[in-house]
JSON list of C-alpha atoms in Angstrom, two decimals:
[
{"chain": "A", "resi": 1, "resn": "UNK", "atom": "CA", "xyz": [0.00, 0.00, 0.00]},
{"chain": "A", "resi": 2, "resn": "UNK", "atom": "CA", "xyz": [1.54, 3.66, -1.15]},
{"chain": "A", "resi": 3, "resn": "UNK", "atom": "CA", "xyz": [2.06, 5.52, 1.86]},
{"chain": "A", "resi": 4, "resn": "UNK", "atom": "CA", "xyz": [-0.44, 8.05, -0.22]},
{"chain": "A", "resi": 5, "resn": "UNK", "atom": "CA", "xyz": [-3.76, 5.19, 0.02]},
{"chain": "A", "resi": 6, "resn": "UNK", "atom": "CA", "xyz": [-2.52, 4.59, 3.63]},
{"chain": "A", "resi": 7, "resn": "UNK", "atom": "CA", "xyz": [-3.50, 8.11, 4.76]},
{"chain": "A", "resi": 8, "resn": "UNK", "atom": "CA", "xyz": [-6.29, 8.70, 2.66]},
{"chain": "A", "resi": 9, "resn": "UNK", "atom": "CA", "xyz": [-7.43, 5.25, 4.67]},
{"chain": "A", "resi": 10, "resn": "UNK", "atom": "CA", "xyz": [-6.24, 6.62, 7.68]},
{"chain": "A", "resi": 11, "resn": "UNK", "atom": "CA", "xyz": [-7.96, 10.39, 7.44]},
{"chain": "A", "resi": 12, "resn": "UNK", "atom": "CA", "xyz": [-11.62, 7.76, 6.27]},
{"chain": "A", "resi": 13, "resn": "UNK", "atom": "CA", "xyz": [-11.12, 6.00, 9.82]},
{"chain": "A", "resi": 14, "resn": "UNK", "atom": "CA", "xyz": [-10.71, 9.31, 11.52]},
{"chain": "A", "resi": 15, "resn": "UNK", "atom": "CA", "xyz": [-13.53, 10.41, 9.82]},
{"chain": "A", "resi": 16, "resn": "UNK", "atom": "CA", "xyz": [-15.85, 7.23, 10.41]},
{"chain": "A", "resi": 17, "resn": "UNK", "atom": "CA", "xyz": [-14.76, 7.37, 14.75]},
{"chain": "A", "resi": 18, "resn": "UNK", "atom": "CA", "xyz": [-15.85, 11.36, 14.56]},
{"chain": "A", "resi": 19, "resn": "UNK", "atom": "CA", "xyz": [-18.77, 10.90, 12.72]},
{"chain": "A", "resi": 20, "resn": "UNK", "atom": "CA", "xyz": [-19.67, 7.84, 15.35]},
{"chain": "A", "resi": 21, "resn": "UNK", "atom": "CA", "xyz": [-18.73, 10.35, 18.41]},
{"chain": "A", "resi": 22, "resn": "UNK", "atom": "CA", "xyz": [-20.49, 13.15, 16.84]},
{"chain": "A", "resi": 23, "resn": "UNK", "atom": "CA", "xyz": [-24.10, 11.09, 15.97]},
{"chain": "A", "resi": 24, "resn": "UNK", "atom": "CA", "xyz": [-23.90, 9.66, 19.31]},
{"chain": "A", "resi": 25, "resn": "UNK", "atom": "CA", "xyz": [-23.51, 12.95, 21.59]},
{"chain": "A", "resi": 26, "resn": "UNK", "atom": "CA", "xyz": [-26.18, 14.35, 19.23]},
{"chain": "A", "resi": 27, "resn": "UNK", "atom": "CA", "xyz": [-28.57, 11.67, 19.85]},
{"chain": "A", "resi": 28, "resn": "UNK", "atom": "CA", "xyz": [-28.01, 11.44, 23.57]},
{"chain": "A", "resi": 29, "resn": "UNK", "atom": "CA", "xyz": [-28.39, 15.48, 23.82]},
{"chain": "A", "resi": 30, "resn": "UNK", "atom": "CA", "xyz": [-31.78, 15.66, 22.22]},
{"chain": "A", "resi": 31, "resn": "UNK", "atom": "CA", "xyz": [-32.80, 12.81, 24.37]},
{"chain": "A", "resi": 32, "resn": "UNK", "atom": "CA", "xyz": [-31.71, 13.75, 27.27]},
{"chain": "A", "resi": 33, "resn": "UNK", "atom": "CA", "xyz": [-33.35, 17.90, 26.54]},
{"chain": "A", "resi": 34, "resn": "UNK", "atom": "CA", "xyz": [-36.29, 16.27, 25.47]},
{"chain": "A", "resi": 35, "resn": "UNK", "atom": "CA", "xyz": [-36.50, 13.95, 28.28]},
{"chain": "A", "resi": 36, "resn": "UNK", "atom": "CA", "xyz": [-36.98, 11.08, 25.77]},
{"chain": "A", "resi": 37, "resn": "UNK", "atom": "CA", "xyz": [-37.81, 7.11, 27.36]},
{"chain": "A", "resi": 38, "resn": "UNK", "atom": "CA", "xyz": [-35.04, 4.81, 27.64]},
{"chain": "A", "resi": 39, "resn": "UNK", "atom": "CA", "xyz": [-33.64, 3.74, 24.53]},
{"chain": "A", "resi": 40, "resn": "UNK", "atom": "CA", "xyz": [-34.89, 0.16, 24.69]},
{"chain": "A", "resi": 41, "resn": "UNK", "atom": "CA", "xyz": [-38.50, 1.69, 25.20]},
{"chain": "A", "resi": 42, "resn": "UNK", "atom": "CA", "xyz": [-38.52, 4.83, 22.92]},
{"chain": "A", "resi": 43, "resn": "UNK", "atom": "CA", "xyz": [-36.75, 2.12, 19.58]},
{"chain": "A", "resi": 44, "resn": "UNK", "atom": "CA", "xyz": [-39.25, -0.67, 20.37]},
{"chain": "A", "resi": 45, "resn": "UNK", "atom": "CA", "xyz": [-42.54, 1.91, 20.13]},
{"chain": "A", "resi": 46, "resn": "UNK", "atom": "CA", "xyz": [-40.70, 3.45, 17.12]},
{"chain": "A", "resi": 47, "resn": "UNK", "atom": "CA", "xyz": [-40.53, 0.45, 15.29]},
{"chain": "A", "resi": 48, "resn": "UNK", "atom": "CA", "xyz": [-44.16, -0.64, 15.92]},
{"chain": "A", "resi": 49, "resn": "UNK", "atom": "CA", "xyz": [-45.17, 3.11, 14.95]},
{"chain": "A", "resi": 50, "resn": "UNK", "atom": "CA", "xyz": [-43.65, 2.51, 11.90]},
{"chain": "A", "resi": 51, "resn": "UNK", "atom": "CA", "xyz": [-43.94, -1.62, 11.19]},
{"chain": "A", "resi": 52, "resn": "UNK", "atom": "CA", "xyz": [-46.81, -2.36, 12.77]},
{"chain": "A", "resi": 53, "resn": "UNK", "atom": "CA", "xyz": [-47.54, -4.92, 14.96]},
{"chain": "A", "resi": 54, "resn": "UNK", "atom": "CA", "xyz": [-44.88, -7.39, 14.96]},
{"chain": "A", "resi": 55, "resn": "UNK", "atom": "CA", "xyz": [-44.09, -10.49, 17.48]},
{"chain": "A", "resi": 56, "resn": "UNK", "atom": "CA", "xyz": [-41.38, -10.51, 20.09]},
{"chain": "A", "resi": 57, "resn": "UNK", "atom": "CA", "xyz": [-38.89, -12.24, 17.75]},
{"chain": "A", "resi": 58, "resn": "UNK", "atom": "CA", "xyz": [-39.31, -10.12, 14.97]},
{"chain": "A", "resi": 59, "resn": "UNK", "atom": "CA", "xyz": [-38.84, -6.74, 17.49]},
{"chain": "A", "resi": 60, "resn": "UNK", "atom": "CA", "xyz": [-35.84, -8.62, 19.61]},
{"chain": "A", "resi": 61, "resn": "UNK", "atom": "CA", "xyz": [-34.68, -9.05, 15.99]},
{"chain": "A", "resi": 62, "resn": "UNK", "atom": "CA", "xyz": [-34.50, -6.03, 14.34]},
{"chain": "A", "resi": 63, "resn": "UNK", "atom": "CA", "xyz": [-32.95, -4.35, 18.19]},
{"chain": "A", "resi": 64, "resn": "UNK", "atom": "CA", "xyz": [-30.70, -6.71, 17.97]},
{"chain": "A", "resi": 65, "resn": "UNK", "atom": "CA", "xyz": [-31.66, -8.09, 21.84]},
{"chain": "A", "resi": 66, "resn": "UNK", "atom": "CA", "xyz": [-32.42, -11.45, 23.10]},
{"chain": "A", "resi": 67, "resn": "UNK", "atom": "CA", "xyz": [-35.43, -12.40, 23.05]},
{"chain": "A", "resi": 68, "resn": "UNK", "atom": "CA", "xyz": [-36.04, -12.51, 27.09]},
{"chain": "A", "resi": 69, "resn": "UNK", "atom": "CA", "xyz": [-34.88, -9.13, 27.01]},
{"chain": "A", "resi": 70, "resn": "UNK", "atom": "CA", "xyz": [-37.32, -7.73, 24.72]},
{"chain": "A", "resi": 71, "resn": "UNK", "atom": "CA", "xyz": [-40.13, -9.77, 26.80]},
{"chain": "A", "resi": 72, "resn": "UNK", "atom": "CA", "xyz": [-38.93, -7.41, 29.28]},
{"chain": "A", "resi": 73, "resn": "UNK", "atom": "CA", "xyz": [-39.23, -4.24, 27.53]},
{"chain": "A", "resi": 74, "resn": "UNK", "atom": "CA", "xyz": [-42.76, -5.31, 26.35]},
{"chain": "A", "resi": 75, "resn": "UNK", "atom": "CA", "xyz": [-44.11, -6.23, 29.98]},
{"chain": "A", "resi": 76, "resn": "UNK", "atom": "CA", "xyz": [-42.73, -2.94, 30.93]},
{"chain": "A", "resi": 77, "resn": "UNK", "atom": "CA", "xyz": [-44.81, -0.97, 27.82]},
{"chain": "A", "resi": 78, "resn": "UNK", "atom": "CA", "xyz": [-47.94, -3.53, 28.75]},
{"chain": "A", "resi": 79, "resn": "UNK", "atom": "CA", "xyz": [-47.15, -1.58, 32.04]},
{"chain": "A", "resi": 80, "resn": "UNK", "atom": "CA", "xyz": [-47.73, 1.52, 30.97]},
{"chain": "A", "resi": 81, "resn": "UNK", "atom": "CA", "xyz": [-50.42, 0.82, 28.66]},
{"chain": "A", "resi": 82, "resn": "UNK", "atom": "CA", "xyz": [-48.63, 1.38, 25.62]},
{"chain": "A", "resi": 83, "resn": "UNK", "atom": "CA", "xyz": [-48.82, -1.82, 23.88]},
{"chain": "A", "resi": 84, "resn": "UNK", "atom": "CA", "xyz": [-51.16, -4.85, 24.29]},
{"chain": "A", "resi": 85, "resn": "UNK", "atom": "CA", "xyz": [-50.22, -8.10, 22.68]},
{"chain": "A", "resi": 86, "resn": "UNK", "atom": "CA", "xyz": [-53.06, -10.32, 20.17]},
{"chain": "A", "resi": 87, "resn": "UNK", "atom": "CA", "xyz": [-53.35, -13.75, 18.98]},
{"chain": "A", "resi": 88, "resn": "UNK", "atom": "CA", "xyz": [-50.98, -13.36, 16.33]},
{"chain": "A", "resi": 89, "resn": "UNK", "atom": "CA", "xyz": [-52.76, -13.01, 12.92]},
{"chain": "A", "resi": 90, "resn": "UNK", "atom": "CA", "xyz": [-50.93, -15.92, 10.48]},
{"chain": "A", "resi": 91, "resn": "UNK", "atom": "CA", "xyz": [-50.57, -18.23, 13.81]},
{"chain": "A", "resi": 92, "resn": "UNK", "atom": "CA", "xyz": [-52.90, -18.01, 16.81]},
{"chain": "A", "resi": 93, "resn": "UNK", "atom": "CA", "xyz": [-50.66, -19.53, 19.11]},
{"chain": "A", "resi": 94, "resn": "UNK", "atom": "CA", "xyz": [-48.06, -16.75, 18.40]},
{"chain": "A", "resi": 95, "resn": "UNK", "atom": "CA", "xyz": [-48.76, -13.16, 19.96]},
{"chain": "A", "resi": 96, "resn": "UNK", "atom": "CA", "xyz": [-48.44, -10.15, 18.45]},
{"chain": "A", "resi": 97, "resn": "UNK", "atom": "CA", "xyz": [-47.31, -7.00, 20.09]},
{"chain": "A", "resi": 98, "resn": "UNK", "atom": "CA", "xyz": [-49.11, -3.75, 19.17]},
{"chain": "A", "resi": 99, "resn": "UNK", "atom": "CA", "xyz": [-48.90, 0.16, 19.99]},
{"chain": "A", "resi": 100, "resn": "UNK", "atom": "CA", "xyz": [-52.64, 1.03, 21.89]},
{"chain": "A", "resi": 101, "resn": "UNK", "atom": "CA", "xyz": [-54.06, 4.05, 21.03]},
{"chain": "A", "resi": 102, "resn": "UNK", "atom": "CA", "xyz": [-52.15, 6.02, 24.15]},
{"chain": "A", "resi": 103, "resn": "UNK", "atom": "CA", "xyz": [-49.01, 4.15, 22.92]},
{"chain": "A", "resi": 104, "resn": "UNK", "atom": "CA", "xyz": [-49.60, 5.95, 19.74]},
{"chain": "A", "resi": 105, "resn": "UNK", "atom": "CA", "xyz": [-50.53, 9.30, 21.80]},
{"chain": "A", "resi": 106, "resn": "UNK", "atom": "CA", "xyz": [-46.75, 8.95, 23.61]},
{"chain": "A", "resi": 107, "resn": "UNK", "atom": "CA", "xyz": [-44.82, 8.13, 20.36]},
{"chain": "A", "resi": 108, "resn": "UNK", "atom": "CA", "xyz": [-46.27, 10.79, 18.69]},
{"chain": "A", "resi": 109, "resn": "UNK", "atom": "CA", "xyz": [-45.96, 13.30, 21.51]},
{"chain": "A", "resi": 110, "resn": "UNK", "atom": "CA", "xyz": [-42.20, 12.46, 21.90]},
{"chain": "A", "resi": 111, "resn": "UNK", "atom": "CA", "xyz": [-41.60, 12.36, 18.50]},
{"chain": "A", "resi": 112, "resn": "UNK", "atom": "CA", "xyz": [-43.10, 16.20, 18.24]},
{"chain": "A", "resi": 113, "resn": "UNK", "atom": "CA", "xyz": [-40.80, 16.97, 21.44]},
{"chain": "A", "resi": 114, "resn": "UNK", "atom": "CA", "xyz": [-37.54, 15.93, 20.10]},
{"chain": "A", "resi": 115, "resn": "UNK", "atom": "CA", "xyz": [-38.57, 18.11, 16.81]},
{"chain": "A", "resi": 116, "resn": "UNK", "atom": "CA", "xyz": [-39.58, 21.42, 18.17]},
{"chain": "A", "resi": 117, "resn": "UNK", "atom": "CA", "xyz": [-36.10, 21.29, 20.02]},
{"chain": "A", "resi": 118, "resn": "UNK", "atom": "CA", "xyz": [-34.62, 20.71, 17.03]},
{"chain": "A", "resi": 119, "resn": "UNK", "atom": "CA", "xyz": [-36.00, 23.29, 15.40]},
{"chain": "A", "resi": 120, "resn": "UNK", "atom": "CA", "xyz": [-35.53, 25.74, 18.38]},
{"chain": "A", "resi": 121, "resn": "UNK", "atom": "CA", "xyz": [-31.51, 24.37, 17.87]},
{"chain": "A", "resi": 122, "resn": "UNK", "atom": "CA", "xyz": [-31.16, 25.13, 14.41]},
{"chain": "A", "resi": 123, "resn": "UNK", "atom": "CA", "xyz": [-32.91, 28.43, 14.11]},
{"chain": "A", "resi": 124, "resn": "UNK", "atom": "CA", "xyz": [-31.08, 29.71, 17.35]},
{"chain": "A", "resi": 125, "resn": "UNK", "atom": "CA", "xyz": [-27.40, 28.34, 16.16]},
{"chain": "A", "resi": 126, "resn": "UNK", "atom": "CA", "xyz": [-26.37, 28.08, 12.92]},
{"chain": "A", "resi": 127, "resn": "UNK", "atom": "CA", "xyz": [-27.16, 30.37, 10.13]},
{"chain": "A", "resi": 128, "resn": "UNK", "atom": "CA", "xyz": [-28.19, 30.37, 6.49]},
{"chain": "A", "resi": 129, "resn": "UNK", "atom": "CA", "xyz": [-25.00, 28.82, 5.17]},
{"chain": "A", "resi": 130, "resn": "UNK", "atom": "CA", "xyz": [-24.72, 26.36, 7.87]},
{"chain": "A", "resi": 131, "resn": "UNK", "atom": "CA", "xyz": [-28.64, 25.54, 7.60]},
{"chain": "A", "resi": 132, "resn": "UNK", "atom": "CA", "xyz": [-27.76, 24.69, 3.67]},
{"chain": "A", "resi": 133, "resn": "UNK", "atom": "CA", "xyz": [-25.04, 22.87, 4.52]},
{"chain": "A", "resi": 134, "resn": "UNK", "atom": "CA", "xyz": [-26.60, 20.92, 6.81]},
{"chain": "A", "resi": 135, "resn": "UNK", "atom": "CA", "xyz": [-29.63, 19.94, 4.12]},
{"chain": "A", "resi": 136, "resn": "UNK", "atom": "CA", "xyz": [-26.64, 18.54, 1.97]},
{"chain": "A", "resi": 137, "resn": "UNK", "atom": "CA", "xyz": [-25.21, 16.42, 4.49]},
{"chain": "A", "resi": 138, "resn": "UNK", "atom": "CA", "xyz": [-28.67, 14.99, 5.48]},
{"chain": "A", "resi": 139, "resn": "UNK", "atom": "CA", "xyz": [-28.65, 13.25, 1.64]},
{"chain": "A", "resi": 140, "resn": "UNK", "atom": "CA", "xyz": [-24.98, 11.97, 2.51]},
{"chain": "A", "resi": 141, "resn": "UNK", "atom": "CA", "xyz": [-26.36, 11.24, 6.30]},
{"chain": "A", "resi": 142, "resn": "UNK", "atom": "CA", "xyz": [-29.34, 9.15, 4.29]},
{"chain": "A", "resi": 143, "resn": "UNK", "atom": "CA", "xyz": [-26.88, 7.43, 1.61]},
{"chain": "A", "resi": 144, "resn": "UNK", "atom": "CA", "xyz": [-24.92, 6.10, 4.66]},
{"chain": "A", "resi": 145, "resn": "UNK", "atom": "CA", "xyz": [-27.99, 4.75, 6.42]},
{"chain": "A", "resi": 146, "resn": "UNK", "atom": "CA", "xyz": [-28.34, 2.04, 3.67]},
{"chain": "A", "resi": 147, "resn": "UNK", "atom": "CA", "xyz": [-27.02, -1.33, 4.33]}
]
């Protein structure tokens, strides 16, 4: 390797670890402003607000978790009266899990939190340039978000 490709790799894997730092302390900010649920909560709620219903493998799947541990997160939302499971719809034995109407209510209402602070964040700090620059990278942002 020309020591020329070995810096262009290494300035790439600089670029990848800031762009990991930077994404995370973003993500944890908003959160933690917009007094967002746990992660485990707010991602399982997210998915079924998007997906639909789904059944505890399919949501312990696409978190990534074990399956007991997603059990977990769903007795907690059951808790809280966010999600109520059904005889699953292909196989009756099976359950599926599903947002409840005040599930809905809190995705929805946390969702509209974390974007009004957003919006507060970029109108307050970065001007017209920055705002346009920051459009362009979303498209890049996107591309990258595509297995």
């Amino acid at each position: 390797m020309s020591p020329k490709n070995a810096s262009a790799e290494q300035d790439v894997a600089s670029l990848a670890e800031q762009l990991r730092m930077v994404v995370g302390d973003f993500v944890r900010s908003v959160r933690s402003a917009s007094a967002t649920a746990s992660t485990a909560h707010t991602e399982t709620l997210a998915f079924l607000y998007r997906q639909g219903p789904a059944n505890i493998a399919q949501l312990a799947k696409a978190r990534q978790v074990k399956h007991q541990s997603m059990r977990l997160v769903i007795g907690r939302l059951q808790q809280l009266g966010w999600v109520e499971l059904h005889p699953g719809r292909l196989d009756r034995r099976s359950q599926e899990v599903a947002l409840t109407p005040a599930g809905k209510r809190a995705v929805e209402a946390d969702m509209a939190s974390r974007s009004a602070l957003l919006s507060e964040r970029l109108a307050s700090r970065l001007d017209a340039a920055e705002l346009e620059t920051l459009r362009q990278a979303l498209g890049l942002m996107a591309r990258l978000s595509q297995p």
